[in-house]
Coordinates of N, CA, C and O in Angstrom, one line a residue:
M1313 N -25.5 7.3 -8.7 CA -24.5 8.5 -8.5 C -24.4 9.2 -10.0 O -24.2 8.6 -11.0
K1314 N -24.3 10.5 -9.9 CA -23.9 11.5 -11.2 C -22.6 11.9 -10.9 O -22.0 12.0 -9.7
F1315 N -21.8 12.2 -12.1 CA -20.6 12.8 -11.9 C -20.5 14.0 -12.5 O -21.3 14.4 -13.5
V1316 N -19.5 14.9 -12.0 CA -19.3 16.2 -12.6 C -17.9 16.3 -13.0 O -16.9 16.4 -12.0
Q1317 N -17.6 16.3 -14.2 CA -16.1 16.4 -14.6 C -15.9 17.8 -14.6 O -16.3 18.8 -15.1
L1318 N -14.6 18.3 -13.9 CA -14.1 19.6 -13.9 C -13.1 20.0 -14.7 O -12.6 19.1 -15.1
R1319 N -13.0 21.2 -15.1 CA -12.0 21.6 -16.1 C -10.4 21.1 -15.7 O -9.7 20.8 -16.6
S1320 N -10.2 21.5 -14.5 CA -8.8 21.2 -14.0 C -8.6 21.0 -12.5 O -9.8 21.0 -11.8
L1321 N -7.5 20.6 -12.2 CA -7.1 20.3 -10.9 C -7.5 21.6 -10.1 O -7.8 21.4 -8.9
R1322 N -7.1 22.7 -10.7 CA -7.5 24.0 -9.9 C -8.8 24.2 -9.6 O -9.2 24.5 -8.4
D1323 N -9.7 23.6 -10.4 CA -11.4 23.6 -9.9 C -11.6 22.9 -9.0 O -12.4 23.2 -8.1
L1324 N -11.0 21.8 -8.8 CA -11.2 20.8 -7.7 C -10.8 21.4 -6.4 O -11.4 21.1 -5.3
I1325 N -9.6 21.8 -6.5 CA -9.0 22.6 -5.4 C -9.9 23.6 -4.9 O -10.1 23.8 -3.5
M1326 N -10.5 24.3 -5.7 CA -11.2 25.6 -5.4 C -12.5 24.9 -4.6 O -12.9 25.4 -3.6
L1327 N -12.9 23.8 -5.2 CA -14.1 23.4 -4.6 C -13.9 22.6 -3.3 O -14.5 22.9 -2.3
V1328 N -12.7 22.1 -2.9 CA -12.4 21.6 -1.7 C -12.0 22.6 -0.8 O -12.2 22.7 0.4
A1329 N -11.4 23.6 -1.2 CA -11.0 24.8 -0.2 C -12.1 25.5 0.3 O -12.2 26.1 1.3
S1330 N -13.2 25.5 -0.6 CA -14.4 26.2 -0.2 C -15.5 25.4 0.5 O -16.5 25.9 1.1
S1331 N -15.2 24.2 0.7 CA -16.3 23.3 1.4 C -15.9 23.1 2.8 O -14.8 22.8 3.2
P1332 N -17.0 23.4 3.5 CA -16.8 23.1 5.0 C -16.8 21.6 5.4 O -16.5 21.4 6.5
S1333 N -17.2 20.9 4.5 CA -17.3 19.3 5.1 C -16.1 18.6 4.6 O -16.0 17.4 5.3
S1334 N -15.5 18.8 3.6 CA -14.5 17.8 3.2 C -13.2 18.5 3.0 O -13.0 19.4 2.1
G1335 N -12.0 18.1 3.5 CA -10.7 18.6 3.0 C -9.9 17.5 2.5 O -8.6 17.9 2.5
V1336 N -10.4 16.5 2.0 CA -9.7 15.4 1.6 C -9.8 15.2 0.0 O -11.0 15.1 -0.3
I1337 N -8.8 15.0 -0.6 CA -9.1 14.5 -2.1 C -8.5 13.4 -2.3 O -7.8 12.6 -1.7
Q1338 N -9.4 12.3 -3.0 CA -9.3 10.9 -3.3 C -8.6 10.8 -4.5 O -9.0 11.4 -5.5
H1339 N -7.8 9.7 -4.6 CA -7.0 9.4 -5.9 C -7.3 8.0 -6.1 O -7.0 7.0 -5.2
L1340 N -7.5 7.7 -7.4 CA -7.9 6.4 -7.9 C -7.3 6.2 -9.2 O -7.4 7.0 -10.1
V1341 N -6.4 5.1 -9.5 CA -6.0 4.8 -10.9 C -7.0 4.3 -11.5 O -7.5 3.2 -11.2
N1342 N -7.4 4.7 -12.7 CA -8.4 4.2 -13.6 C -7.8 4.0 -15.0 O -7.6 4.8 -15.8
G1343 N -7.5 2.7 -15.3 CA -6.7 2.5 -16.8 C -5.4 3.2 -16.7 O -4.6 3.0 -15.7
R1344 N -5.4 4.0 -17.6 CA -4.0 4.8 -17.9 C -4.2 6.2 -17.1 O -3.3 7.0 -17.5
S1345 N -5.2 6.4 -16.5 CA -5.4 7.8 -16.2 C -5.3 7.9 -14.5 O -5.7 6.8 -14.0
H1346 N -5.4 9.1 -13.8 CA -5.4 9.2 -12.5 C -6.7 10.2 -12.2 O -6.8 11.2 -12.9
L1347 N -7.6 9.6 -11.3 CA -8.7 10.5 -11.2 C -8.7 10.9 -9.7 O -8.2 10.3 -8.7
Y1348 N -8.8 12.2 -9.5 CA -8.7 13.0 -8.5 C -10.2 13.4 -8.0 O -10.7 14.1 -9.2
F1349 N -10.9 13.1 -7.0 CA -12.2 13.4 -6.8 C -12.8 13.6 -5.4 O -11.9 13.3 -4.4
L1350 N -13.9 14.2 -5.2 CA -14.7 14.4 -4.0 C -16.0 13.8 -4.3 O -16.4 13.8 -5.1
V1351 N -16.3 13.2 -3.3 CA -17.9 12.6 -3.3 C -18.8 13.5 -2.3 O -18.3 14.1 -1.3
G1352 N -19.7 14.0 -3.2 CA -20.7 15.0 -2.3 C -22.1 14.7 -2.7 O -22.4 13.6 -3.3
G1353 N -23.0 15.6 -2.5 CA -24.4 15.4 -2.6 C -25.5 15.8 -1.4 O -25.0 16.5 -0.7
T1354 N -26.6 15.2 -1.7 CA -27.6 15.4 -0.8 C -28.3 14.1 -0.3 O -27.6 13.1 -0.3
L1355 N -29.2 14.2 0.5 CA -29.8 13.0 1.1 C -30.3 11.9 0.1 O -30.3 10.8 0.2
H1356 N -30.6 12.5 -1.1 CA -31.3 11.8 -2.1 C -30.3 11.3 -3.3 O -30.6 10.5 -4.1
E1357 N -29.2 12.0 -3.4 CA -28.6 11.7 -4.6 C -27.0 12.1 -4.3 O -26.5 13.0 -3.7
M1358 N -26.1 11.3 -4.9 CA -24.5 11.6 -4.7 C -23.9 12.1 -5.9 O -24.3 11.7 -6.9
F1359 N -22.9 12.9 -5.8 CA -22.3 13.4 -7.1 C -20.8 13.1 -6.9 O -20.2 13.2 -5.5
L1360 N -20.2 12.9 -7.8 CA -18.8 12.7 -7.8 C -18.2 13.8 -8.7 O -18.4 14.0 -9.7
Y1361 N -17.3 14.8 -8.0 CA -16.6 15.8 -8.6 C -15.2 15.4 -8.9 O -14.4 14.9 -7.9
F1362 N -14.9 15.5 -10.2 CA -13.6 14.9 -10.4 C -12.8 15.6 -11.6 O -13.2 16.3 -12.3
V1363 N -11.5 15.5 -11.5 CA -10.5 15.8 -12.8 C -9.8 14.3 -13.1 O -9.5 13.5 -12.1
K1364 N -9.4 14.3 -14.5 CA -8.8 13.2 -14.8 C -7.1 13.8 -15.1 O -7.3 14.8 -16.0
E1365 N -6.3 13.0 -14.7 CA -4.8 13.4 -14.9 C -4.2 12.3 -15.7 O -4.4 11.2 -15.4
K1366 N -3.3 12.9 -16.5 CA -2.5 11.6 -17.4 C -1.2 11.3 -16.2 O -0.8 10.1 -16.4
E1367 N -0.9 12.1 -15.4 CA 0.4 11.8 -14.5 C 0.0 12.0 -13.2 O -1.1 12.7 -12.8
Q1368 N 0.5 11.0 -12.3 CA 0.0 11.3 -10.9 C 0.8 12.3 -10.3 O 1.8 12.7 -10.6
I1369 N 0.0 13.0 -9.3 CA 0.7 14.3 -8.5 C 1.6 13.7 -7.6 O 1.3 12.6 -6.8
K1370 N 2.7 14.3 -7.5 CA 3.9 13.8 -6.7 C 3.5 14.6 -5.3 O 3.1 15.6 -5.2
G1371 N 3.9 13.6 -4.2 CA 3.6 14.0 -3.0 C 2.1 13.4 -2.3 O 1.4 12.7 -2.8
N1372 N 2.2 13.8 -1.0 CA 0.9 13.4 -0.2 C -0.1 14.5 0.0 O -1.2 14.1 0.4
F1373 N 0.2 15.6 -0.4 CA -0.6 16.8 -0.1 C -0.7 17.8 -1.5 O 0.3 18.0 -2.2
I1374 N -1.7 18.2 -1.6 CA -2.0 19.3 -2.7 C -2.1 20.6 -1.9 O -3.0 20.6 -0.9
T1375 N -1.3 21.5 -2.2 CA -1.2 22.9 -1.4 C -2.0 23.9 -2.2 O -1.7 23.8 -3.5
Y1376 N -2.6 24.8 -1.5 CA -3.2 26.0 -2.2 C -2.9 27.3 -1.5 O -3.2 27.2 -0.3
N1377 N -2.3 28.2 -2.4 CA -2.1 29.4 -1.5 C -3.2 30.4 -2.0 O -3.2 30.8 -3.1
S1378 N -4.0 30.7 -0.9 CA -5.1 31.7 -1.1 C -4.7 32.9 -1.6 O -5.6 33.7 -2.0
Y1379 N -3.5 33.4 -1.2 CA -3.2 34.9 -1.5 C -2.7 34.8 -3.0 O -3.2 35.9 -3.7
S1380 N -1.9 34.1 -3.5 CA -1.3 34.1 -4.8 C -2.2 33.1 -5.8 O -2.0 33.5 -6.8
G1381 N -2.9 32.0 -5.2 CA -3.6 31.3 -6.0 C -2.8 30.0 -6.5 O -3.4 29.2 -7.3
E1382 N -1.4 30.1 -6.2 CA -0.7 29.0 -6.5 C -1.2 27.7 -6.0 O -1.6 27.5 -4.7
I1383 N -1.1 26.6 -6.9 CA -1.4 25.3 -6.5 C -0.2 24.5 -6.7 O 0.6 24.6 -7.7
G1384 N 0.2 23.7 -5.6 CA 1.5 22.9 -6.0 C 1.2 21.5 -5.0 O -0.1 21.1 -4.8
S1385 N 2.2 20.9 -4.8 CA 2.1 19.5 -4.2 C 3.3 19.4 -3.3 O 4.4 20.1 -3.3
S1386 N 3.2 18.4 -2.1 CA 4.2 18.5 -1.2 C 4.1 17.2 -0.1 O 3.2 16.5 -0.3
E1387 N 5.2 16.6 0.2 CA 5.3 15.4 0.9 C 4.6 15.5 2.2 O 4.1 14.7 2.9
N1388 N 4.8 17.0 2.7 CA 4.2 17.1 4.1 C 3.4 18.4 4.2 O 3.2 18.9 3.4
V1389 N 2.6 18.5 5.2 CA 1.8 19.4 5.5 C 2.5 20.8 5.5 O 3.6 20.8 6.2
Q1390 N 2.1 21.8 4.9 CA 2.7 23.0 4.9 C 2.1 23.9 5.8 O 0.8 23.9 6.1
H1391 N 3.0 24.5 6.7 CA 2.5 25.5 7.9 C 2.9 27.0 7.5 O 3.7 27.4 8.5
E1392 N 2.4 27.5 6.4 CA 2.7 28.6 6.1 C 1.5 29.6 6.1 O 0.6 29.0 5.8
P1393 N 1.4 30.9 6.3 CA 0.1 31.7 6.2 C -0.3 31.8 4.9 O 0.5 31.6 3.8
N1394 N -1.6 31.7 4.8 CA -2.3 31.6 3.4 C -2.2 30.2 2.7 O -2.8 30.1 1.6
V1395 N -1.6 29.2 3.3 CA -1.6 28.1 2.3 C -2.2 26.9 3.2 O -2.1 26.5 4.3
S1396 N -2.8 26.3 2.4 CA -3.8 25.1 2.9 C -3.2 23.8 2.3 O -2.8 23.7 1.1
S1397 N -3.1 22.8 3.0 CA -2.6 21.4 2.5 C -3.8 20.5 2.6 O -4.4 20.4 3.6
F1398 N -4.1 19.9 1.3 CA -5.2 18.8 1.5 C -4.7 17.5 1.3 O -4.1 17.3 0.1
P1399 N -4.8 16.7 2.0 CA -4.2 15.3 2.0 C -4.9 14.7 0.7 O -6.1 14.9 0.3
I1400 N -4.0 13.7 0.0 CA -4.5 12.9 -1.0 C -4.7 11.5 -0.5 O -3.7 10.9 0.2
V1401 N -5.8 10.9 -0.7 CA -6.1 9.5 -0.1 C -5.9 8.5 -1.1 O -6.7 8.7 -2.2
E1402 N -5.0 7.8 -1.1 CA -4.8 6.9 -2.2 C -5.7 5.6 -2.0 O -5.8 4.9 -1.0
I1403 N -6.6 5.2 -3.0 CA -7.6 4.2 -2.9 C -6.9 3.0 -3.7 O -6.4 3.2 -4.8
V1404 N -6.8 2.0 -3.0 CA -6.1 0.7 -3.4 C -7.2 -0.1 -4.0 O -7.1 -0.8 -5.0
N1405 N -8.5 -0.3 -3.4 CA -9.5 -1.1 -3.8 C -10.8 -0.4 -3.3 O -10.9 0.1 -2.3
Q1406 N -11.8 -0.5 -4.1 CA -13.1 0.0 -4.0 C -14.5 -0.4 -4.5 O -14.3 -1.0 -5.5
D1407 N -15.6 -0.2 -3.9 CA -16.7 -0.6 -4.5 C -17.6 0.8 -4.5 O -18.8 0.4 -4.7
L1408 N -17.1 1.9 -4.2 CA -17.9 3.0 -4.4 C -18.3 3.5 -5.8 O -19.5 3.7 -5.9
L1409 N -17.6 3.2 -6.5 CA -17.7 3.6 -8.2 C -17.9 2.5 -8.8 O -16.9 1.7 -9.0
P1410 N -18.9 2.1 -9.4 CA -19.5 1.0 -10.2 C -18.5 0.8 -11.4 O -18.0 1.9 -11.9
T1411 N -18.2 -0.5 -11.9 CA -17.6 -0.7 -13.0 C -18.0 0.3 -14.3 O -17.1 0.7 -15.1
D1412 N -19.2 0.2 -14.5 CA -19.9 1.0 -15.8 C -19.5 2.4 -15.6 O -19.4 3.2 -16.5
L1413 N -19.5 3.0 -14.3 CA -19.4 4.4 -14.0 C -17.6 4.7 -14.5 O -17.3 5.6 -15.2
L1414 N -16.9 3.9 -13.9 CA -15.5 3.9 -14.3 C -15.2 3.8 -15.7 O -14.3 4.6 -16.2
G1415 N -15.8 2.9 -16.4 CA -15.8 2.9 -17.9 C -16.1 4.1 -18.8 O -15.5 4.5 -19.5
R1416 N -17.3 4.7 -18.0 CA -17.7 6.0 -18.8 C -16.8 7.2 -18.5 O -16.4 8.1 -19.4
L1417 N -15.9 7.1 -17.3 CA -15.0 8.2 -17.1 C -13.7 8.0 -18.0 O -13.1 8.9 -18.2
N1418 N -13.5 6.6 -18.0 CA -12.3 6.5 -18.9 C -12.5 6.9 -20.3 O -11.4 7.3 -20.9
D1419 N -13.9 6.9 -21.1 CA -14.0 7.4 -22.3 C -14.0 8.7 -22.4 O -14.1 9.4 -23.5
L1420 N -14.0 9.4 -21.3 CA -14.1 11.2 -21.4 C -12.6 11.6 -21.7 O -11.7 11.2 -21.4

């Protein structure tokens, strides 16, 4: 698996908002940081698109207003024009990301 570290949460939201296949953002606590990521790829290779945040995002959804470009968070799905709500899936335990990869991400 290869990884792609994105500059900001905005970049991750723009990626998920433009993707026809995935509308879910995954969250994993990794040491003292919070990884928010998408898994994508091809038949031959997987990619992890992620951002690393110091603080956990409050709420169950990340919201994106396609008209204003504003990104926020919410406890509930937003039903407003031009606003998309992307659920945050909390990962409690996993074996998708190997320990050596998580160690490399901690060092970034």
